[in-house]
PDB file of C-alpha atoms in Angstrom:
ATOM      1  CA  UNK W 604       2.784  -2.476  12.713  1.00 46.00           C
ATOM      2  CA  UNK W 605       1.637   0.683  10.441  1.00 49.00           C
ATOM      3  CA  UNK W 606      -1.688  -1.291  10.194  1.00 55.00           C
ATOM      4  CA  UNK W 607      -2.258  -1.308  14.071  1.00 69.00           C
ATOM      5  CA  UNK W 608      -1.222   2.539  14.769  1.00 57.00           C
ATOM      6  CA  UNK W 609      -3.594   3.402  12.079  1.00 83.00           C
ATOM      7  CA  UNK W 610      -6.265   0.819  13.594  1.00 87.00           C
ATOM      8  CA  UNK W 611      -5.862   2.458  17.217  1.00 90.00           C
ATOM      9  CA  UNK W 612      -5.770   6.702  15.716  1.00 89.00           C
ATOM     10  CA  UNK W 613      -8.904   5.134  13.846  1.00 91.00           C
ATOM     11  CA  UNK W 614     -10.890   3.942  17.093  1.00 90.00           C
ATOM     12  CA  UNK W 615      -9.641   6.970  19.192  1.00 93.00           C
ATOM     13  CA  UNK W 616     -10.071   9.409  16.939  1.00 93.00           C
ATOM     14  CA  UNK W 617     -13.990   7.534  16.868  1.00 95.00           C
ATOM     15  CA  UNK W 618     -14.492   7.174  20.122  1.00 94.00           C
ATOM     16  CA  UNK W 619     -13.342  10.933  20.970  1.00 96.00           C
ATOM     17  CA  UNK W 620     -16.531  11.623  18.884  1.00 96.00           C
ATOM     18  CA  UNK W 621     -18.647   9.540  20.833  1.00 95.00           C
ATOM     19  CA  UNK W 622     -17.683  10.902  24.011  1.00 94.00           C
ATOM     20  CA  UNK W 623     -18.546  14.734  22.646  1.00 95.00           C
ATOM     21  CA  UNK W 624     -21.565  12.836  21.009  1.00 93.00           C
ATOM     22  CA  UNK W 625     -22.518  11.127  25.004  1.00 90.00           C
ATOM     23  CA  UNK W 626     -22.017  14.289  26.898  1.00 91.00           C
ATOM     24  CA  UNK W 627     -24.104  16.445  24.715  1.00 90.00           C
ATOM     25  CA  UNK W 628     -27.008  14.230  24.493  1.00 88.00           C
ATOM     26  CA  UNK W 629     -26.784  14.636  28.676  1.00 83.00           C
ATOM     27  CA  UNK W 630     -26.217  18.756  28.002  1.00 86.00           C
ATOM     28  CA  UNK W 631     -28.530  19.152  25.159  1.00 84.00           C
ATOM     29  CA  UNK W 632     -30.701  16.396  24.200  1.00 84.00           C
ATOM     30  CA  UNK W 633     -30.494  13.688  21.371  1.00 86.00           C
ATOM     31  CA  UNK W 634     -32.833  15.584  19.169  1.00 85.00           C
ATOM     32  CA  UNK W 635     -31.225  18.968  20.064  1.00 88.00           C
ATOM     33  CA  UNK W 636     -28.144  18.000  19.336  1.00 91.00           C
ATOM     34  CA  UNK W 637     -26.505  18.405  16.127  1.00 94.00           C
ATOM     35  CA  UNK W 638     -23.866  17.278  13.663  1.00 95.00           C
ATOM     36  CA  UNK W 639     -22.210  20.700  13.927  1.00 96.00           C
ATOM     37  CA  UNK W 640     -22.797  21.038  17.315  1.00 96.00           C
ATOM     38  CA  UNK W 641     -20.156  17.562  17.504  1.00 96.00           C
ATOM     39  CA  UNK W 642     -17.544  19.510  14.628  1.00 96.00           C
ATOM     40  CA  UNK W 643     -17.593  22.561  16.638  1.00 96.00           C
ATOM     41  CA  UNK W 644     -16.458  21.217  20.230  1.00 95.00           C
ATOM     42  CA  UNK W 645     -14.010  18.678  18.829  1.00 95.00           C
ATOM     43  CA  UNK W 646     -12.638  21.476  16.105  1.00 95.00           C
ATOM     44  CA  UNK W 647     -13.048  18.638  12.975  1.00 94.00           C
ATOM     45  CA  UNK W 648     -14.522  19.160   9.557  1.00 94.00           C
ATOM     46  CA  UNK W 649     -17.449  17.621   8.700  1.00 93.00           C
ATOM     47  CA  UNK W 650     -15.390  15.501   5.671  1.00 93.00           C
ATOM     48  CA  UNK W 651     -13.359  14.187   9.075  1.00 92.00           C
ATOM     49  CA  UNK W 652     -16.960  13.290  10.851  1.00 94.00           C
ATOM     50  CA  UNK W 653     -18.585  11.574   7.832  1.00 94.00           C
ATOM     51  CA  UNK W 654     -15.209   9.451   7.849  1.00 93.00           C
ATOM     52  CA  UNK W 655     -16.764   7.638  10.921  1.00 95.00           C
ATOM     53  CA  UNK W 656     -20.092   8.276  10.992  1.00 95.00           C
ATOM     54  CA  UNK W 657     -22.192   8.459   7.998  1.00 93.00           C
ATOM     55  CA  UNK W 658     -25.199   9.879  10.204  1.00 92.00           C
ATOM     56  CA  UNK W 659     -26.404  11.183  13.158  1.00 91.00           C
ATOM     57  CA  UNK W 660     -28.688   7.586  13.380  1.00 89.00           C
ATOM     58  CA  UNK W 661     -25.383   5.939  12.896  1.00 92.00           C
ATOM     59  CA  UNK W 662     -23.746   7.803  16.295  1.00 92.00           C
ATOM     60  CA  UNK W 663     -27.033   6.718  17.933  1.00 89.00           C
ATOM     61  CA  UNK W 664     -25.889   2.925  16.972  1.00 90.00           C
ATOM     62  CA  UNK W 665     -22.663   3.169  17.875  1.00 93.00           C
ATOM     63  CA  UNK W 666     -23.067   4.896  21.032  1.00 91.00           C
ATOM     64  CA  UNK W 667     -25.693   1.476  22.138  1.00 91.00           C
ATOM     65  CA  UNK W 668     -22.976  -0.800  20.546  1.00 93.00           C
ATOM     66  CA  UNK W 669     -20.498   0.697  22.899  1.00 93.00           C
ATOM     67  CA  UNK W 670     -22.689   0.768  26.002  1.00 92.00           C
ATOM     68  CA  UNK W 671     -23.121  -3.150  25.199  1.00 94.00           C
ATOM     69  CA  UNK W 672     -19.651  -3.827  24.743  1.00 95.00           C
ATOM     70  CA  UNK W 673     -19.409  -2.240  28.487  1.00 94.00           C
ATOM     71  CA  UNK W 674     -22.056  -4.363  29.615  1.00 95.00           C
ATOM     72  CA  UNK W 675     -20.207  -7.517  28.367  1.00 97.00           C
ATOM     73  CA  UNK W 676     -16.718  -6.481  29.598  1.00 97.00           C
ATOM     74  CA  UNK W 677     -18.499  -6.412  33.058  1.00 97.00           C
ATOM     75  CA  UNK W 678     -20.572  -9.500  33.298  1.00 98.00           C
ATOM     76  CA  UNK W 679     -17.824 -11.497  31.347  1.00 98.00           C
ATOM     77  CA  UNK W 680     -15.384 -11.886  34.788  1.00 98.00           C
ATOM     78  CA  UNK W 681     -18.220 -12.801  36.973  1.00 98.00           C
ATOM     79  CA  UNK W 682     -20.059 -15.333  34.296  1.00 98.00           C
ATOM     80  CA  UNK W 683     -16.233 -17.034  34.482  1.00 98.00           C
ATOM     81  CA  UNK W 684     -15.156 -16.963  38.389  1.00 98.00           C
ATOM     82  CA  UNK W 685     -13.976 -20.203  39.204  1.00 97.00           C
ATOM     83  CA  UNK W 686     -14.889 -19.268  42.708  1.00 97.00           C
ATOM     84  CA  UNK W 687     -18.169 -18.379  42.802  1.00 98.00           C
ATOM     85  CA  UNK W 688     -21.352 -20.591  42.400  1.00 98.00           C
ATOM     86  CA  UNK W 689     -23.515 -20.316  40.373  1.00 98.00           C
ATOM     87  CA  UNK W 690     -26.755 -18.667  42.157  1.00 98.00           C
ATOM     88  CA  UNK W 691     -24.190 -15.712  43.233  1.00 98.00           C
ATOM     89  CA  UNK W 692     -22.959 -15.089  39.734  1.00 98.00           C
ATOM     90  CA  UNK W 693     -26.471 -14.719  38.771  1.00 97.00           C
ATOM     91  CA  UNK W 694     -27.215 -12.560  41.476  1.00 97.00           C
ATOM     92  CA  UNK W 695     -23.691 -10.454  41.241  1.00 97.00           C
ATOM     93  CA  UNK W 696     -24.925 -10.102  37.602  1.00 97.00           C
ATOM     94  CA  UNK W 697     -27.924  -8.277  38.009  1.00 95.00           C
ATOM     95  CA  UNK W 698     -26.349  -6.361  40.843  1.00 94.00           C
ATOM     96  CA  UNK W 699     -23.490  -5.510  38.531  1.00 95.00           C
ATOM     97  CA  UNK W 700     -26.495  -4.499  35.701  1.00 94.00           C
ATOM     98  CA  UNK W 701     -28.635  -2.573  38.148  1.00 92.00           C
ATOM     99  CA  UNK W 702     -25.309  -0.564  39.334  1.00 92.00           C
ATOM    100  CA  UNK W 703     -24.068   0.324  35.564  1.00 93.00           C
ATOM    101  CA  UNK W 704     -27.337   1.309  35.400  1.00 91.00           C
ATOM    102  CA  UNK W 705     -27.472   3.646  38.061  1.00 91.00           C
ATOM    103  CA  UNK W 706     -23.919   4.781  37.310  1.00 91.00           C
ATOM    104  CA  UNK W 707     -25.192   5.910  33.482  1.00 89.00           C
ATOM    105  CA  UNK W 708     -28.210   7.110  34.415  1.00 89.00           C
ATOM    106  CA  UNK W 709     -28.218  11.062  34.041  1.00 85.00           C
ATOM    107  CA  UNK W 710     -27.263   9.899  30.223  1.00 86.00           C
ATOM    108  CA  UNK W 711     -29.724   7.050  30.070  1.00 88.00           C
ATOM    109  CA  UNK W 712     -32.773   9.544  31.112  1.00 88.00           C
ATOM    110  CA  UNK W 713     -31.386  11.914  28.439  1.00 85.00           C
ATOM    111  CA  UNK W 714     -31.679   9.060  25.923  1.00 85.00           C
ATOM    112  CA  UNK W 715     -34.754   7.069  26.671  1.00 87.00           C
ATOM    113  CA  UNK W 716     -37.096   8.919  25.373  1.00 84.00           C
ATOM    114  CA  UNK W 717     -36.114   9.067  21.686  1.00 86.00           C
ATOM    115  CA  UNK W 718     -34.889   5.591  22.045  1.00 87.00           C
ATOM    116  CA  UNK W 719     -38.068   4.065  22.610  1.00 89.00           C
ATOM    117  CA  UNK W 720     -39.561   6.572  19.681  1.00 85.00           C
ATOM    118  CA  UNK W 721     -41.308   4.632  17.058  1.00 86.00           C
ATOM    119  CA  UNK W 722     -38.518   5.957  14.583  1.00 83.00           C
ATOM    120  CA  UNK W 723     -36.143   3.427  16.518  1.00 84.00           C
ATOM    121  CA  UNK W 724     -38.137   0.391  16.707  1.00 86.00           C
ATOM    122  CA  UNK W 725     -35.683  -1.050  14.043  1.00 86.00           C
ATOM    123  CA  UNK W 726     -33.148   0.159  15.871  1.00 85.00           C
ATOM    124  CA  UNK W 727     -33.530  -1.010  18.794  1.00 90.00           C
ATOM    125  CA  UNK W 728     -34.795  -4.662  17.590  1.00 91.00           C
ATOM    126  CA  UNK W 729     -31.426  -4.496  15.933  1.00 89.00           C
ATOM    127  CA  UNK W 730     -29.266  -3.816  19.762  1.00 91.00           C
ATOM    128  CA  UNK W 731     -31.291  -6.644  21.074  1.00 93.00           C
ATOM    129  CA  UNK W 732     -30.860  -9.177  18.830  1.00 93.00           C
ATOM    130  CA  UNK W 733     -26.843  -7.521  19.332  1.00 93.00           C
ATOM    131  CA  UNK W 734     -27.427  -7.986  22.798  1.00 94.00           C
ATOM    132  CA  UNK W 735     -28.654 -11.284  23.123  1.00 95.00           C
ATOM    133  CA  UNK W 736     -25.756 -12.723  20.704  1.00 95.00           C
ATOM    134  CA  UNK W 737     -23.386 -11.207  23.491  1.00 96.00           C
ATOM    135  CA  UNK W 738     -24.659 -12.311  26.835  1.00 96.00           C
ATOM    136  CA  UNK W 739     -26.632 -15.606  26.061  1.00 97.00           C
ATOM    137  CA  UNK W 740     -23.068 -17.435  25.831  1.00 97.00           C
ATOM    138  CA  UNK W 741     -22.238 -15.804  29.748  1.00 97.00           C
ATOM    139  CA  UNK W 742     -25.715 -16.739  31.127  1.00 97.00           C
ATOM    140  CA  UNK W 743     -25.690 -20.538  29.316  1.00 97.00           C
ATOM    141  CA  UNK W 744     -22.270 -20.594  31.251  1.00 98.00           C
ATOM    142  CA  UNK W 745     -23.949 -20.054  34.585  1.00 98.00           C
ATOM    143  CA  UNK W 746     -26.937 -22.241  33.680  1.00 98.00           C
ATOM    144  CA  UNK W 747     -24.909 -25.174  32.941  1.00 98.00           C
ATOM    145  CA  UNK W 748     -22.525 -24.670  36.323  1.00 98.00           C
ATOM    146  CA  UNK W 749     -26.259 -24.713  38.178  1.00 98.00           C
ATOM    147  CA  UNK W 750     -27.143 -27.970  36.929  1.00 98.00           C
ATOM    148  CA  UNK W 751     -24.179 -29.558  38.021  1.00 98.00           C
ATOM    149  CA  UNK W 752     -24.442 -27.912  41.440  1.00 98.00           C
ATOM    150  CA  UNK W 753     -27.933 -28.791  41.717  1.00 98.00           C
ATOM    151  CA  UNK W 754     -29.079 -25.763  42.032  1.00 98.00           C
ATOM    152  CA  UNK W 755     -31.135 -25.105  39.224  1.00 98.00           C
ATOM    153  CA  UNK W 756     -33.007 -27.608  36.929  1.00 97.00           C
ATOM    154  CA  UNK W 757     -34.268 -27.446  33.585  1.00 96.00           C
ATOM    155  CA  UNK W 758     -33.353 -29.891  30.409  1.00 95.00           C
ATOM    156  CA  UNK W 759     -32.911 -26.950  28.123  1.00 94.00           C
ATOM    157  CA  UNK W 760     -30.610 -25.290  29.251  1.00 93.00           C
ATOM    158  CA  UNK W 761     -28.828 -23.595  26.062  1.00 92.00           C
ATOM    159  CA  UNK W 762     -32.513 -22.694  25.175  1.00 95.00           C
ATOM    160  CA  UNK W 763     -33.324 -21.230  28.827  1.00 96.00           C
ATOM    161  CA  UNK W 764     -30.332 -18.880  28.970  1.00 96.00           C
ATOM    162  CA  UNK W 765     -32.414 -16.920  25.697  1.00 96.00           C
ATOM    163  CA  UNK W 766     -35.587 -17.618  27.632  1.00 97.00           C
ATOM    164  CA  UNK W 767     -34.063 -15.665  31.214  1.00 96.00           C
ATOM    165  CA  UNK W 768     -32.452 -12.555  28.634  1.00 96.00           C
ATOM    166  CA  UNK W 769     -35.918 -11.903  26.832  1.00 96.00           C
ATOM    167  CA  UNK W 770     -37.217 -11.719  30.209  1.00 96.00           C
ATOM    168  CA  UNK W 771     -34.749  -9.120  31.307  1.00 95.00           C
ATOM    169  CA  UNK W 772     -34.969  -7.450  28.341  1.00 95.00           C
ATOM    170  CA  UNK W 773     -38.543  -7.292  28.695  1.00 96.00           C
ATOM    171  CA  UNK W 774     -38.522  -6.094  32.278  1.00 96.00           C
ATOM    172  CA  UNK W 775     -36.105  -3.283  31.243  1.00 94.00           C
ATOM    173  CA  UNK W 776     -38.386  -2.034  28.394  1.00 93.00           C
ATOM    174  CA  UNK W 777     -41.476  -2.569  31.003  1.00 94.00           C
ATOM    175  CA  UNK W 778     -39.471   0.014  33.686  1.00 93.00           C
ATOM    176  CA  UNK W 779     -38.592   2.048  30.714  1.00 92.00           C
ATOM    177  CA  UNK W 780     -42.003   2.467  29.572  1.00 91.00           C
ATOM    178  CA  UNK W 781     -43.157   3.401  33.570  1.00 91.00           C
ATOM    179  CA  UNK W 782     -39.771   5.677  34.338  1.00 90.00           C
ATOM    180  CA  UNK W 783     -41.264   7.932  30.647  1.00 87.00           C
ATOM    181  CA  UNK W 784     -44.971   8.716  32.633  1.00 85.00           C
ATOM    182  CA  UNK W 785     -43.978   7.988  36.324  1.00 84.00           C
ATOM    183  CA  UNK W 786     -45.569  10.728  38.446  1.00 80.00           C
ATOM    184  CA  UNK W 787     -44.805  10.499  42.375  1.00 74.00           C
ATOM    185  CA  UNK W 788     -48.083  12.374  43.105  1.00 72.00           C
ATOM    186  CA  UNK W 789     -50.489  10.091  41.383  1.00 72.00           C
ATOM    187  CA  UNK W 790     -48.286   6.850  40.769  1.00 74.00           C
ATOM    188  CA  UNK W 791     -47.531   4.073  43.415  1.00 81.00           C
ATOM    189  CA  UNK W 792     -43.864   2.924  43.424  1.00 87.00           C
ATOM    190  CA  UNK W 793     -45.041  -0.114  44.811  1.00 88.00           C
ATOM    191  CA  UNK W 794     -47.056  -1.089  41.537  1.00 89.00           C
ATOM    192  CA  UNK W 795     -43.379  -1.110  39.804  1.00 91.00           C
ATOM    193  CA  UNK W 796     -42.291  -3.260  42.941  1.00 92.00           C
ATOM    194  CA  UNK W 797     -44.627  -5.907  42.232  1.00 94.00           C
ATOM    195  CA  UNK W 798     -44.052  -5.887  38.416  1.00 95.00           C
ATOM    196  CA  UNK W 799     -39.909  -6.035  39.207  1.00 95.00           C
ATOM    197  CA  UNK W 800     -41.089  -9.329  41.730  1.00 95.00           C
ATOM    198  CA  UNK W 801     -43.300 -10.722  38.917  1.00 97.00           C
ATOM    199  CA  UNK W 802     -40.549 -10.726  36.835  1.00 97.00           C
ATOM    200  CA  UNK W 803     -38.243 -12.245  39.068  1.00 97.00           C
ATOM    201  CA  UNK W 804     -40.355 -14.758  39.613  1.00 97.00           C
ATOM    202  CA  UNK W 805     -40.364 -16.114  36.212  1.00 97.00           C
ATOM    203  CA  UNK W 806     -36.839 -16.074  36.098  1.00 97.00           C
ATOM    204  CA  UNK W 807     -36.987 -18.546  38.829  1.00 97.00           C
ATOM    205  CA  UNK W 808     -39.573 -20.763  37.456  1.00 97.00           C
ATOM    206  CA  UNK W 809     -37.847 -20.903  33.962  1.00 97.00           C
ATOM    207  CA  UNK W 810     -34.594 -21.712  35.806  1.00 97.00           C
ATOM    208  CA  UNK W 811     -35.973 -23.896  37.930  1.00 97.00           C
ATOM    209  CA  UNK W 812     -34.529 -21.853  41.028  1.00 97.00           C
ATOM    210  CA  UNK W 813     -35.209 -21.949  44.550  1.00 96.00           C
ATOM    211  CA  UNK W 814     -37.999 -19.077  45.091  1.00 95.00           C
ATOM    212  CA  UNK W 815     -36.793 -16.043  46.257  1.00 94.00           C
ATOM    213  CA  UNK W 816     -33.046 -16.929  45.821  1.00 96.00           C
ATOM    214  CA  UNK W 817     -32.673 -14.280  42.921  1.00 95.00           C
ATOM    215  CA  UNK W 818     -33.321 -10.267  42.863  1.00 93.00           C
ATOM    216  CA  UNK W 819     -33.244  -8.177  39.803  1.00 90.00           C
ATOM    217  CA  UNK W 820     -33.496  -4.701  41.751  1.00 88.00           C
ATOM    218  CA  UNK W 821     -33.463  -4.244  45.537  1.00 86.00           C
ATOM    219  CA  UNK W 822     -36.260  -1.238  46.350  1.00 85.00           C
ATOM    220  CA  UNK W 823     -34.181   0.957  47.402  1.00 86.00           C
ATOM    221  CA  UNK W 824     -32.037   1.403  43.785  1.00 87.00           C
ATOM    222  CA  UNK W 825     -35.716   1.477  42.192  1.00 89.00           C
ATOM    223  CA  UNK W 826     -36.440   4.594  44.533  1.00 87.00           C
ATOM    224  CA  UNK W 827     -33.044   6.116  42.952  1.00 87.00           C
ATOM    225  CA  UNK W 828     -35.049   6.037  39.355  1.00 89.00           C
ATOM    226  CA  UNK W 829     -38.531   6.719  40.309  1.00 87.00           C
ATOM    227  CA  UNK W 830     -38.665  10.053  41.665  1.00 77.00           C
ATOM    228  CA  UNK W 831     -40.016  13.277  40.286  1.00 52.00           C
ATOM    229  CA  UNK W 832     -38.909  14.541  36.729  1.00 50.00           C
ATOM    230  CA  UNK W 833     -37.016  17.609  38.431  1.00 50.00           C
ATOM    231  CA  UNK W 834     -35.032  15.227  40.821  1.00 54.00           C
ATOM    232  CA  UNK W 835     -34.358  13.313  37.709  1.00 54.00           C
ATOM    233  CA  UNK W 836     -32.142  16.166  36.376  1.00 48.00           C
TER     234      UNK W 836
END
């Protein structure tokens, strides 16, 4: 019983850090931010901080662990819904991504620009390979509940639920990369459209889908993220 108090003070007390750490990354900035900035608002000692955290790197981690562990808590309930088939639970999942998303995004804008710094390439290899280990299982589950509807075909279909997570992977990184230089005045949202329907497309194909039965992002939620840099504030 001792052992599970201590347990729970242990991830509180943690994840009261990463909520200071969250909020001023959104305030201040990533790279602005500092150690002491995290031991002044929570009134800790840095011996208390290094008890958790070994680095500011390591809050960087943590904080994307966390953010996946949300992820998975949401998509886990739809991937296993006896009630739903399987071409909604695919769509309801990218729905529910796009709207988490949206929901995170004044802290995702704050973030994606040192994330994608060359400094994190590790890092981030490391949260997808994190990533994939946690929602390859929920899309294989969906997969194999479309082959016995008979609505989607492929013989691989352990293999194909990696195969459709790369690809949304990819896409994000691809949006990511176009969100960090978008410029209203002398880019064309409708270049990002067509690169979102590419994608989607392939999705299809690999699941052997009925064309135009899926949507990663409707227009109008891509219109919320590519606007002008002061809008994004």
């Amino acid at each position: 019983m001792a052992r599970t108090v201590k347990e729970q003070e242990y991830a509180e007390k943690r994840n009261a850090i990463l909520d200071v750490t969250q909020r001023l990354v959104y305030t201040k900035g990533y790279e602005q931010m500092t150690i002491q900035d995290i031991l002044d608002d929570l009134q800790i000692s840095k011996g208390a901080f290094y008890h958790y955290f070994d680095s500011k790197q390591a809050l960087l981690e943590a904080l994307i662990e966390r953010m996946q562990q949300e992820v998975e808590h949401l998509l886990t309930p739809i991937a296993h819904d006896p009630h739903l088939p399987a071409l909604e639970k695919l769509q309801r999942t990218f729905a529910a991504l796009a709207h988490w998303k949206t929901a995170q995004k004044a802290f995702l804008l704050a973030l994606l620009r040192v994330w994608y710094t060359d400094d994190n390439a590790i890092v981030r290899q490391k949260a997808r390979a994190a990533m994939t280990k946690r929602i390859t299982p929920l899309l294989a589950t969906i997969i194999h509940q479309g082959l016995q509807e008979g609505v989607l075909t492929t013989p691989y279909p352990d293999q194909v639920s990696g195969i459709a997570l790369s690809l949304i992977q990819d896409l994000s990184d691809t949006l990511a990369g176009l969100l960090l230089s978008f410029e209203p005045q002398r880019d064309d949202l409708r270049h990002v459209e067509s690169i979102v329907v590419a994608y989607t497309d392939a999705l299809e194909r690999v699941l052997g889908a009925p064309a135009t039965s899926l949507q990663f992002v409707d227009a109008e939620m891509l219109k919320q993220w590519f606007v002008s840099p002061q809008d994004n504030v």
